[in-house]
CSV table of C-alpha atoms in Angstrom, one decimal:
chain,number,residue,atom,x,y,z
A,1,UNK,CA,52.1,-54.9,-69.8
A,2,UNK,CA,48.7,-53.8,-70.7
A,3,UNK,CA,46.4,-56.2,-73.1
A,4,UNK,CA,47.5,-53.4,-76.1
A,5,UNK,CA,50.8,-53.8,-75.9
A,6,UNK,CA,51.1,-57.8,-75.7
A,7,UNK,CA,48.2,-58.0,-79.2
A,8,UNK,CA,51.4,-55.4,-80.5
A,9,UNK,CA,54.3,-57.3,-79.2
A,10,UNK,CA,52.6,-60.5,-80.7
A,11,UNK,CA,51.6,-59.1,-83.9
A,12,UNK,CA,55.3,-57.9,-84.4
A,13,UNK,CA,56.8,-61.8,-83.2
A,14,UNK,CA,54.2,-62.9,-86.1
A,15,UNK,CA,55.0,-60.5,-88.1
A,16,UNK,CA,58.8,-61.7,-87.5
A,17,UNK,CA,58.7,-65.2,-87.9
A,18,UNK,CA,57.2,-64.5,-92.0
A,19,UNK,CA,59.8,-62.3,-92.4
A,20,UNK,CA,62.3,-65.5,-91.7
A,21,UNK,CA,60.4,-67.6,-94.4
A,22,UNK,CA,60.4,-67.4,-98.0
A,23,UNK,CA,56.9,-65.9,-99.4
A,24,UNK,CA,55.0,-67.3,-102.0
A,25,UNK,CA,55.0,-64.8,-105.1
A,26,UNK,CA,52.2,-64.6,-107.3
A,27,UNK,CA,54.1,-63.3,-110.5
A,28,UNK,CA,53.4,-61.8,-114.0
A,29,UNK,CA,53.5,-63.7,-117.4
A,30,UNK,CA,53.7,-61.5,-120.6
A,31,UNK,CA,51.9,-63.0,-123.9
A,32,UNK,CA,54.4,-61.6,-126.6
A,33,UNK,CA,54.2,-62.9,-129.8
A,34,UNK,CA,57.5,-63.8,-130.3
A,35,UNK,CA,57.1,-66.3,-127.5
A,36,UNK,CA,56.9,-70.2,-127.7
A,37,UNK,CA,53.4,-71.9,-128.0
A,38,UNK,CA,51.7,-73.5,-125.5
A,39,UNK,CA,53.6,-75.9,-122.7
A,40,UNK,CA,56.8,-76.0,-125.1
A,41,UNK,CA,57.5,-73.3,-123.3
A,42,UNK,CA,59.3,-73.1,-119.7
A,43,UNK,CA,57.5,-70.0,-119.0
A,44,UNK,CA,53.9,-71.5,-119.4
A,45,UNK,CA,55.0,-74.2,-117.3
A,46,UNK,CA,56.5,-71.9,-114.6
A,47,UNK,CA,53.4,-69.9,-114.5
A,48,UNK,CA,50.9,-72.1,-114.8
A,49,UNK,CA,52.7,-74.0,-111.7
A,50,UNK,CA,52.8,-70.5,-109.8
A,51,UNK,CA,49.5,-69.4,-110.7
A,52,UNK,CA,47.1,-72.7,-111.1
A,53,UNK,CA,45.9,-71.6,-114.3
A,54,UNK,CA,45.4,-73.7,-117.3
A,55,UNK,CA,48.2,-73.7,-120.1
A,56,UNK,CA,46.2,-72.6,-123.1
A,57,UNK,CA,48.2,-74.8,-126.1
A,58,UNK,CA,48.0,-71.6,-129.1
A,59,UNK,CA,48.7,-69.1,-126.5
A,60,UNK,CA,52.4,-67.5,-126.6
A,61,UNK,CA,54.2,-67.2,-123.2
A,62,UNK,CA,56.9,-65.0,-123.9
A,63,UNK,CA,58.2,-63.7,-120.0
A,64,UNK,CA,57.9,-64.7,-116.5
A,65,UNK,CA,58.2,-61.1,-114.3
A,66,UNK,CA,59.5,-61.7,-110.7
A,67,UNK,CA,59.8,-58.0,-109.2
A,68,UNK,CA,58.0,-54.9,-108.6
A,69,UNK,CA,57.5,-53.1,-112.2
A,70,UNK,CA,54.1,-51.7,-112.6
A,71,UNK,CA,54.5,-53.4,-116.1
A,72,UNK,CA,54.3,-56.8,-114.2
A,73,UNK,CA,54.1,-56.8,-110.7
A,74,UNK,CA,54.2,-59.6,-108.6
A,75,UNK,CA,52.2,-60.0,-105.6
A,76,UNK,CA,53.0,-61.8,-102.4
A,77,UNK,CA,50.7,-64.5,-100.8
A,78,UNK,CA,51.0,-63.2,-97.0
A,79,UNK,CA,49.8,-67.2,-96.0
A,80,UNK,CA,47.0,-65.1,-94.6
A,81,UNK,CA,45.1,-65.4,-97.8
A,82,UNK,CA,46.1,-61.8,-98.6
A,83,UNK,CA,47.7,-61.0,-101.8
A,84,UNK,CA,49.6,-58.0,-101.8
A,85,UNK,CA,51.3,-56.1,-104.1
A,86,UNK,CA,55.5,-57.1,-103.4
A,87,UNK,CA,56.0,-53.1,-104.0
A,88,UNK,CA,53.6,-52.3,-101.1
A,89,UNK,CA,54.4,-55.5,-99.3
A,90,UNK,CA,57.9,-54.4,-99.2
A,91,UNK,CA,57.3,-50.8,-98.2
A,92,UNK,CA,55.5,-51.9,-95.2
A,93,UNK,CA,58.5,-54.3,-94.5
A,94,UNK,CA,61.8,-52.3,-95.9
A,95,UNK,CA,64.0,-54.1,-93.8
A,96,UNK,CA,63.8,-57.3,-95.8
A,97,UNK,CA,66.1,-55.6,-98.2
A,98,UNK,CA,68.5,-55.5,-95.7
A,99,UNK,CA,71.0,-52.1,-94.9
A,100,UNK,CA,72.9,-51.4,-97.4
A,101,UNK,CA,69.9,-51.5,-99.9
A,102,UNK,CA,68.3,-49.3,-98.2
A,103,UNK,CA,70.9,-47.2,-98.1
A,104,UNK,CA,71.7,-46.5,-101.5
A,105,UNK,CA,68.0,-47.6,-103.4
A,106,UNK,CA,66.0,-46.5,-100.4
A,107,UNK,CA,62.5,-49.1,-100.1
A,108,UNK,CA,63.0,-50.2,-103.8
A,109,UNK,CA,64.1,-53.8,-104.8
A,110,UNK,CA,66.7,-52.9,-107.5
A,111,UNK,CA,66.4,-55.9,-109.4
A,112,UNK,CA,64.1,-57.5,-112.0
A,113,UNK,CA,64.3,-60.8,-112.5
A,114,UNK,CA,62.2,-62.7,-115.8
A,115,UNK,CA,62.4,-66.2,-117.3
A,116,UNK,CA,62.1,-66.3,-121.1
A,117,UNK,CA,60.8,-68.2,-123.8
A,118,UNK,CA,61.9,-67.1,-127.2
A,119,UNK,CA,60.8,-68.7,-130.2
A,120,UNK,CA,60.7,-65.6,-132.3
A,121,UNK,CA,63.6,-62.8,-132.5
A,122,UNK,CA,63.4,-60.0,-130.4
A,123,UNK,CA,64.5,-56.8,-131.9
A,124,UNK,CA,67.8,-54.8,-132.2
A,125,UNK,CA,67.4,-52.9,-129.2
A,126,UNK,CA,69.8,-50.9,-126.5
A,127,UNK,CA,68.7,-49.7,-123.0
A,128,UNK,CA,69.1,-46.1,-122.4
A,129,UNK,CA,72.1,-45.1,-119.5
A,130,UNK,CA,70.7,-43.4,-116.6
A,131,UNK,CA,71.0,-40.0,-117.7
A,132,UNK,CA,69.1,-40.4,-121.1
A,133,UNK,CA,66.9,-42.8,-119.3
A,134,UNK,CA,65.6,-39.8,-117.2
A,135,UNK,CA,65.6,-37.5,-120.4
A,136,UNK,CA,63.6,-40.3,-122.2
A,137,UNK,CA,60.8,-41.2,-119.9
A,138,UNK,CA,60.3,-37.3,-119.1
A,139,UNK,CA,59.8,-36.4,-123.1
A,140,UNK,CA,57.9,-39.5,-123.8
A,141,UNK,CA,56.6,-41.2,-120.8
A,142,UNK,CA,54.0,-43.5,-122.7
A,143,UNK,CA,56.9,-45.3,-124.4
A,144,UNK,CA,59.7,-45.1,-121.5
A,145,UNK,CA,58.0,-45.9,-118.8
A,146,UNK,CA,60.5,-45.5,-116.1
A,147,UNK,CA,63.4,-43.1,-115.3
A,148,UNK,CA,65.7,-46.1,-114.7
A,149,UNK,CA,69.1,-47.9,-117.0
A,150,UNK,CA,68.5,-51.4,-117.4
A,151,UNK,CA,71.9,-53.3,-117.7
A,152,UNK,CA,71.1,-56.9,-117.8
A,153,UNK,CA,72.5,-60.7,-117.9
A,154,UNK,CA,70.9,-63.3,-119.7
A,155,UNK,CA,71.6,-67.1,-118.3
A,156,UNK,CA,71.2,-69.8,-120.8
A,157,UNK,CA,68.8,-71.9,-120.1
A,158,UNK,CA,68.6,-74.1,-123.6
A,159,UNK,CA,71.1,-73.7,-126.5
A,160,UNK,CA,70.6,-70.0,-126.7
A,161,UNK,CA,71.2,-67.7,-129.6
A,162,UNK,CA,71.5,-63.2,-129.7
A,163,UNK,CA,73.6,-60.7,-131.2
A,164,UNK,CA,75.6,-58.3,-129.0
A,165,UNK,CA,77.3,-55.6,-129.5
A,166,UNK,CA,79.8,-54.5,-132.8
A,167,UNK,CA,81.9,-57.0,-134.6
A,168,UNK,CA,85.8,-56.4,-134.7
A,169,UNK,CA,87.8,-54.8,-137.4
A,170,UNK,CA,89.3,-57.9,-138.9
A,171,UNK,CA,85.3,-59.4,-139.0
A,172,UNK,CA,84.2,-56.4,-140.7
A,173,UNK,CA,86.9,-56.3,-142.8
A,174,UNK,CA,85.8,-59.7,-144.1
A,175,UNK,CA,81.5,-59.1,-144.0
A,176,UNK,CA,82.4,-55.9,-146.3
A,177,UNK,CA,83.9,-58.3,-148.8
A,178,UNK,CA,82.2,-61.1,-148.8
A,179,UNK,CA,78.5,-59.3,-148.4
A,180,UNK,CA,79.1,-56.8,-150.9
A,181,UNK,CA,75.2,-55.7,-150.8
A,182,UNK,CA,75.9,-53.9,-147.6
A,183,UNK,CA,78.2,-51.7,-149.8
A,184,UNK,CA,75.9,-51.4,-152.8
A,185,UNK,CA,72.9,-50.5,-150.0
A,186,UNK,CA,75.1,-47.7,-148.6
A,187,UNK,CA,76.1,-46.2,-151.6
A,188,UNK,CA,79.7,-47.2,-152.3
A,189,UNK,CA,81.9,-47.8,-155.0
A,190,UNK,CA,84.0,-51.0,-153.3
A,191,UNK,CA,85.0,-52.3,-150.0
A,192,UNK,CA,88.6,-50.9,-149.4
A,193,UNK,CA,86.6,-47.4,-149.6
A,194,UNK,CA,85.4,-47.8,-146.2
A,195,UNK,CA,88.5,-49.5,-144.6
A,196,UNK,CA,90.8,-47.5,-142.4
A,197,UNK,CA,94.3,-46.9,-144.1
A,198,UNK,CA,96.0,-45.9,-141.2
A,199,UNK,CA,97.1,-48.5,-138.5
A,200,UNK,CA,97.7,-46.1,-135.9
A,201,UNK,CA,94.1,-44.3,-136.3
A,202,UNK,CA,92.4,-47.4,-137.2
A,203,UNK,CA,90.2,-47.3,-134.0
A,204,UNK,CA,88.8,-44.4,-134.3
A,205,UNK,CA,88.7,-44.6,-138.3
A,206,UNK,CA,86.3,-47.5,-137.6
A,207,UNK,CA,83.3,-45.9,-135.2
A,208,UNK,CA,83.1,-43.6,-137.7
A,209,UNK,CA,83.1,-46.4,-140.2
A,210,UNK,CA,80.5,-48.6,-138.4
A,211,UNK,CA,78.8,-45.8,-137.3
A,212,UNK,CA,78.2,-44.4,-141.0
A,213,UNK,CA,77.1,-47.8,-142.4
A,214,UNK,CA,74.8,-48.9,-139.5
A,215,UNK,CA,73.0,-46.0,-139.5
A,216,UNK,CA,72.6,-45.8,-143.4
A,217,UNK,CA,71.4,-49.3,-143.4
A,218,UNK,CA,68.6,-49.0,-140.4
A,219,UNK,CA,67.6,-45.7,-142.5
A,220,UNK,CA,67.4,-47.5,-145.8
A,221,UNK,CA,64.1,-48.5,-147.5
A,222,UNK,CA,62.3,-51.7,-147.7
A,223,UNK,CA,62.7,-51.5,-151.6
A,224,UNK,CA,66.7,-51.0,-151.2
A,225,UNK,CA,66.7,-53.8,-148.3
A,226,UNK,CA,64.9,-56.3,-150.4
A,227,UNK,CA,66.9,-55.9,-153.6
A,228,UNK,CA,69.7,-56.5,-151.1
A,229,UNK,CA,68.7,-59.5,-149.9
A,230,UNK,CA,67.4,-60.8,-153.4
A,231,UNK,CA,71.1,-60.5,-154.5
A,232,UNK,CA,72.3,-61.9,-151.2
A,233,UNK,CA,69.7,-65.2,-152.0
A,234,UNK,CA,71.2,-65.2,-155.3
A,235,UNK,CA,74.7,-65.3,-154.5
A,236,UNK,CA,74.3,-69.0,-152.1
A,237,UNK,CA,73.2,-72.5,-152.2
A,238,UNK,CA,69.4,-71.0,-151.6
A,239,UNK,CA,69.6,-69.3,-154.2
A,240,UNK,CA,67.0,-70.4,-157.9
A,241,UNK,CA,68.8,-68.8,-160.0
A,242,UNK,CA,72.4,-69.2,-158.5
A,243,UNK,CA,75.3,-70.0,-160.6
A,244,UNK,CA,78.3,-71.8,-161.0
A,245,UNK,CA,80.0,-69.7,-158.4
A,246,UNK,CA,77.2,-70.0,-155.9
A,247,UNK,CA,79.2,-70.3,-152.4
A,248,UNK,CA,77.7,-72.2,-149.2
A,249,UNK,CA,76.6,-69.6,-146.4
A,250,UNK,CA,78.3,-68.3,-143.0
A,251,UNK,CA,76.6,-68.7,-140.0
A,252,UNK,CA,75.5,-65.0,-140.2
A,253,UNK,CA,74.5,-65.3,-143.5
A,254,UNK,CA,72.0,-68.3,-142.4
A,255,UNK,CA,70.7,-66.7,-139.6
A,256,UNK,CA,69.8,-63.9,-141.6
A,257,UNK,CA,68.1,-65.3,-144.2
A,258,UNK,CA,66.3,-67.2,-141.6
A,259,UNK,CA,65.3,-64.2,-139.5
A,260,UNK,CA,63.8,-63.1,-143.1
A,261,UNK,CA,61.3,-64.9,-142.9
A,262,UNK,CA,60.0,-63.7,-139.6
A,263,UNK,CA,60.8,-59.8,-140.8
A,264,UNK,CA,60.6,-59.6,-144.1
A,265,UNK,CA,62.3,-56.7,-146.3
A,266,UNK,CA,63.4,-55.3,-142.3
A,267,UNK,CA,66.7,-53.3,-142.2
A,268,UNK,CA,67.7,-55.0,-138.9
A,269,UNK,CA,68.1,-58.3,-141.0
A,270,UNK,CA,71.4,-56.3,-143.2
A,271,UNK,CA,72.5,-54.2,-140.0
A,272,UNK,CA,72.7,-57.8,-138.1
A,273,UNK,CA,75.9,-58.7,-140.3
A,274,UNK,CA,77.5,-55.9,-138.2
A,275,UNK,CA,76.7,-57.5,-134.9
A,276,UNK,CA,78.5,-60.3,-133.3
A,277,UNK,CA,76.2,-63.9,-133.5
A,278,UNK,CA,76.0,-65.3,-130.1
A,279,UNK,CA,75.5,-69.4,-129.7
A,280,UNK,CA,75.5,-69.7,-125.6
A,281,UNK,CA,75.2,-72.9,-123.8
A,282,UNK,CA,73.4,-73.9,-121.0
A,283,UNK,CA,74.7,-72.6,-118.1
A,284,UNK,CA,76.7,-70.0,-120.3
A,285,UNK,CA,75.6,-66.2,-119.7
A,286,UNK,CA,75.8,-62.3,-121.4
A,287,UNK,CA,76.3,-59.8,-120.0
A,288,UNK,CA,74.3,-56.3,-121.9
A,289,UNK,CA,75.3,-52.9,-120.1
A,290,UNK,CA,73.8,-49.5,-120.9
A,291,UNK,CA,73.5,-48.0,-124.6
A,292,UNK,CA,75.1,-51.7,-126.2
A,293,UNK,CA,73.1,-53.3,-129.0
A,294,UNK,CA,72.1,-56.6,-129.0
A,295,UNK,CA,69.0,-59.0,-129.9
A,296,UNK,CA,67.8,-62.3,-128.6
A,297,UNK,CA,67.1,-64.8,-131.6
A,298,UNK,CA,66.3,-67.6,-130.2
A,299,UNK,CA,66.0,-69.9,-127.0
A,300,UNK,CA,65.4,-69.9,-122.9
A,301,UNK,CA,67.1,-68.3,-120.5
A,302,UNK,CA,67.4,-66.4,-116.8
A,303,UNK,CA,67.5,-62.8,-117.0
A,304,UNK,CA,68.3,-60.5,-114.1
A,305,UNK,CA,68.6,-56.9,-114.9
A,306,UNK,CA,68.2,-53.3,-112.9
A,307,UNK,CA,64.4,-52.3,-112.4
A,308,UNK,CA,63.5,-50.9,-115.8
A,309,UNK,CA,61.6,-51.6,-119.2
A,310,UNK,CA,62.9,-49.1,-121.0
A,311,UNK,CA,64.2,-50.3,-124.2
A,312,UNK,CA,65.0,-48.3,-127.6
A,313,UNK,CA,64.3,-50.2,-130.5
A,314,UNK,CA,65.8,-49.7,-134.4
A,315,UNK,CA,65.3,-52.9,-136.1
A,316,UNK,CA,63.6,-56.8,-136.3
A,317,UNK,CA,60.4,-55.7,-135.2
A,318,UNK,CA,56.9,-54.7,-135.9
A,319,UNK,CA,56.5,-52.0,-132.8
A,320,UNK,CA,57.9,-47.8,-132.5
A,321,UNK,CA,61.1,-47.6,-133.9
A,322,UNK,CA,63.5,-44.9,-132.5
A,323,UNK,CA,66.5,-44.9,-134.6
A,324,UNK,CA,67.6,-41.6,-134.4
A,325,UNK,CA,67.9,-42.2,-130.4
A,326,UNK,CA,69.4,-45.7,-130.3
A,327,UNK,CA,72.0,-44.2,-133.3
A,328,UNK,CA,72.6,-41.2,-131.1
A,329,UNK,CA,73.2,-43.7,-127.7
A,330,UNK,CA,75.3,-46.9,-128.8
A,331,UNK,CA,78.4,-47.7,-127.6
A,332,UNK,CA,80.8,-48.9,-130.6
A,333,UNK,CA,83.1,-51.2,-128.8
A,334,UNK,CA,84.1,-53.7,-131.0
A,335,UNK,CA,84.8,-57.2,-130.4
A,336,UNK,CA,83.1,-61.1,-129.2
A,337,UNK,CA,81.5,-60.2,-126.0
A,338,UNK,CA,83.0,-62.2,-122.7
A,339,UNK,CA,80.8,-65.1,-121.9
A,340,UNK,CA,80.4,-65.9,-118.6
A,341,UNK,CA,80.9,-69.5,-116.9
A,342,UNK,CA,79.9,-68.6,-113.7
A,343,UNK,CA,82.1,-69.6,-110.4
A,344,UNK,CA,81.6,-72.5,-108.9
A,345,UNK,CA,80.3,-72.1,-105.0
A,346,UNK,CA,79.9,-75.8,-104.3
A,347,UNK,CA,79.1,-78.9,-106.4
A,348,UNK,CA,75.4,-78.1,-107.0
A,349,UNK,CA,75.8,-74.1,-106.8
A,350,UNK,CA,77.4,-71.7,-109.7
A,351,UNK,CA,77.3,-67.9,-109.3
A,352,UNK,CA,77.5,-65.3,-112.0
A,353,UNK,CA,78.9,-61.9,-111.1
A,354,UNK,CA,78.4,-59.4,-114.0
A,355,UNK,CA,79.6,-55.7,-113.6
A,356,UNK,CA,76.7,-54.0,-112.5
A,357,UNK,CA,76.0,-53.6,-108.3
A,358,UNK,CA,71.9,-54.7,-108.7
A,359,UNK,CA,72.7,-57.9,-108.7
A,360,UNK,CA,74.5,-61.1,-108.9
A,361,UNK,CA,72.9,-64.6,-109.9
A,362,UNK,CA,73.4,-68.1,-108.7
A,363,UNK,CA,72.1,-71.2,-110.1
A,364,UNK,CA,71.9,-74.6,-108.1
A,365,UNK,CA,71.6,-77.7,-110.0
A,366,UNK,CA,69.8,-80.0,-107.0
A,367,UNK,CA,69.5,-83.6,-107.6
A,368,UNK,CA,66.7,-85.4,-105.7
A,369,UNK,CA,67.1,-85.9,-101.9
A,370,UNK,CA,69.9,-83.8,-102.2
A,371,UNK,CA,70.3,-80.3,-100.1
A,372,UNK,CA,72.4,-77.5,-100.3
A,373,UNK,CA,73.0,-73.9,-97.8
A,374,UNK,CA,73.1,-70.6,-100.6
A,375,UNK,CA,75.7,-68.6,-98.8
A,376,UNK,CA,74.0,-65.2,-97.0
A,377,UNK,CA,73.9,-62.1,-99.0
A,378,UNK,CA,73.4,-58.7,-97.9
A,379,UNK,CA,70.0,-58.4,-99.5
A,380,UNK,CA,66.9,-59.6,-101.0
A,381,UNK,CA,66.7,-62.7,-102.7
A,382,UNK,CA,64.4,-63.6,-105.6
A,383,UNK,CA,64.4,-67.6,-106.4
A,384,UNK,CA,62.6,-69.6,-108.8
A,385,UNK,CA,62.0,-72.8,-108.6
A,386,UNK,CA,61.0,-75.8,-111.2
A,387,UNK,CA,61.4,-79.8,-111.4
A,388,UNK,CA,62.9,-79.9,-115.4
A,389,UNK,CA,64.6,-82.8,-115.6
A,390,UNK,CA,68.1,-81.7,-114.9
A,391,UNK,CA,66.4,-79.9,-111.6
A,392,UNK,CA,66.9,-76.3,-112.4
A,393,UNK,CA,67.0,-74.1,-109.9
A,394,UNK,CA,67.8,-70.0,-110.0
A,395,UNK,CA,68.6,-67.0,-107.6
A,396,UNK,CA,69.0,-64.1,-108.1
A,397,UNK,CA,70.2,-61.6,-105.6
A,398,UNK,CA,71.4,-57.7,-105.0
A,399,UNK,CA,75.1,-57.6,-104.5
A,400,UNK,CA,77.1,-54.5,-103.4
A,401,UNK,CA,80.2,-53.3,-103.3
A,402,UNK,CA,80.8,-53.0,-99.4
């Protein structure tokens, strides 16, 4: 074998035997400010761990990126003192991703995986479906950044609070009555006004009905949303000036009154009382497809999702608002969301299987000294690892259907 050959054929057994390790990544923290101060948060922690760098204590750390968006790449320490870019790291290498990646995604890792801290609500929000995903980033590629859906699964990490998705009939049925601001905001005369009649057509009666009043309440002004609110104050046990018949609050009606004072006179804090509250515990996970609205209030948590950062916002927050678009893309099931437990794959190891073929999760709970074996998927693995005390570990890999 001439002296080319053998530097190739050893080169490629090197070249091999990284391949069969796990690679340091260098990853991506995002300094939202809806995220928790300082090393309160897990995701300072985690970075500051990954990275080496000082926790600054009145700095927000919002997200954690593991994955190859541009928005926050991460980078992979070759343990040659390179850092590379996983994107190109993995073009150069596609067969880590294994065959049936490849197949169907080509050289791209179709997950993102994030860690976040949320101290701060994020805002009523749905991710575009892969059709008006394309449509979106191609009319306004400065705000869509990416051609890509982004169905997702958030895994409680703390006592974790969101809204998702529409509430049922019988719920709104009871929020039209006992909030009657949200009929006074949208202009009518009583409740039973807006209530289907007929049994038999009562689906489709209400997405019309939840459909009318959502829209007219992310559309309504800041004067008509804070004489709303005013009269909501008024009504409970917060309220100066209530009365005799002051009532105590609902949970929703707390949470919104408490989400007031992060958005003040914001329509998302009336159009909330539509949406389902949320209260996951740890371990517990969401699943959020394509076009459903949700928002995350408050808490830590896991969250895998399809390569994307496209996200259409309407409500809660300071940044672009698209309503017209988010009104024009939401699904209008109605209903509590399924909330996942997970299956169990051993006594330390739980896996989460949502509906989406990007990717599945796992999460191992190792005790000291203890050791497990993850069971071998058919494609790239993402894993993050830190000591908490209840030794928290995470996995997150692409799952498909063959």
């Amino acid at each position: 074998m001439e002296q080319s050959q053998i530097q190739n054929h050893n080169l490629e057994k090197k070249r091999r035997r990284v391949l069969n390790k796990p690679l340091r990544l260098r990853c991506s923290v995002q300094n939202y400010n809806w995220g928790i101060l300082g090393n309160k948060s897990h995701v300072a922690r985690l970075f500051s761990l990954n990275s080496g760098s000082h926790i600054d204590p009145d700095e927000s750390y919002a997200e954690l990126w593991i994955g190859t968006h541009e928005s926050g790449p991460s980078f992979v320490d070759d343990q040659f003192g390179c850092l590379n870019s996983l994107k190109e790291w993995i073009s150069k290498n596609p067969d880590v991703l294994g065959d049936q990646v490849l197949k169907k995604w080509g050289g791209e890792l179709p997950f993102l995986f994030k860690v976040l801290s949320i101290k701060k609500a994020l805002s009523i929000q749905a991710h575009p479906d892969k059709e008006l995903a394309r449509a979106l980033h191609k009319s306004q590629p400065s705000l869509y950044k990416d051609d890509n859906h982004k169905p997702e699964l958030a895994l409680a990490l703390t006592e974790f609070e969101a809204l998702c998705g529409f509430i049922s009939l019988k719920d709104l049925r009871n929020v039209l009555f006992t909030v009657p601001e949200i009929i006074e905001l949208v202009g009518g005369a009583d409740a039973e006004q807006w209530l289907p009649v007929n049994e038999m057509d009562k689906n489709h009666e209400l997405e019309a009905v939840l459909e009318s009043i959502f829209s007219q309440i992310l559309l309504s002004s800041k004067d008509k949303i804070c004489q709303s609110l005013s009269k909501l104050e008024m009504e409970t046990e917060f309220g100066e000036e209530a009365s005799h018949t002051k009532r105590q609050l609902t949970d929703k009606e707390k949470l919104v009154l408490r989400l007031e004072g992060q958005y003040p006179a914001d329509a998302g804090l009336i159009a909330a009382f539509l949406l389902n509250y949320v209260k996951l515990n740890r371990g517990e996970a969401l699943c959020i497809g394509a076009n459903e609205p949700h928002a995350y209030i408050y808490g830590e948590c896991i969250e895998c999702m399809a390569t994307s950062d496209n996200v259409v916002r309407a409500g809660l927050t300071s940044k672009h608002r698209d309503i017209q678009t988010l009104l024009s893309m939401l699904k209008r099931r109605q209903g509590f969301p399924e909330i996942l437990q997970g299956l169990s794959l051993n006594q330390y190891t739980t896996r989460y299987l949502p509906p989406f073929e990007e990717f599945e999760v796992d999460r191992c709970i190792l005790p000291e000294a203890a050791s497990v074996v993850f069971p071998s998927v058919p494609g790239a693995i993402s894993i993050a690892v830190h000591k908490w005390e209840w030794h928290n570990w995470c996995k997150c890999t692409r799952r498909t259907n063959g």
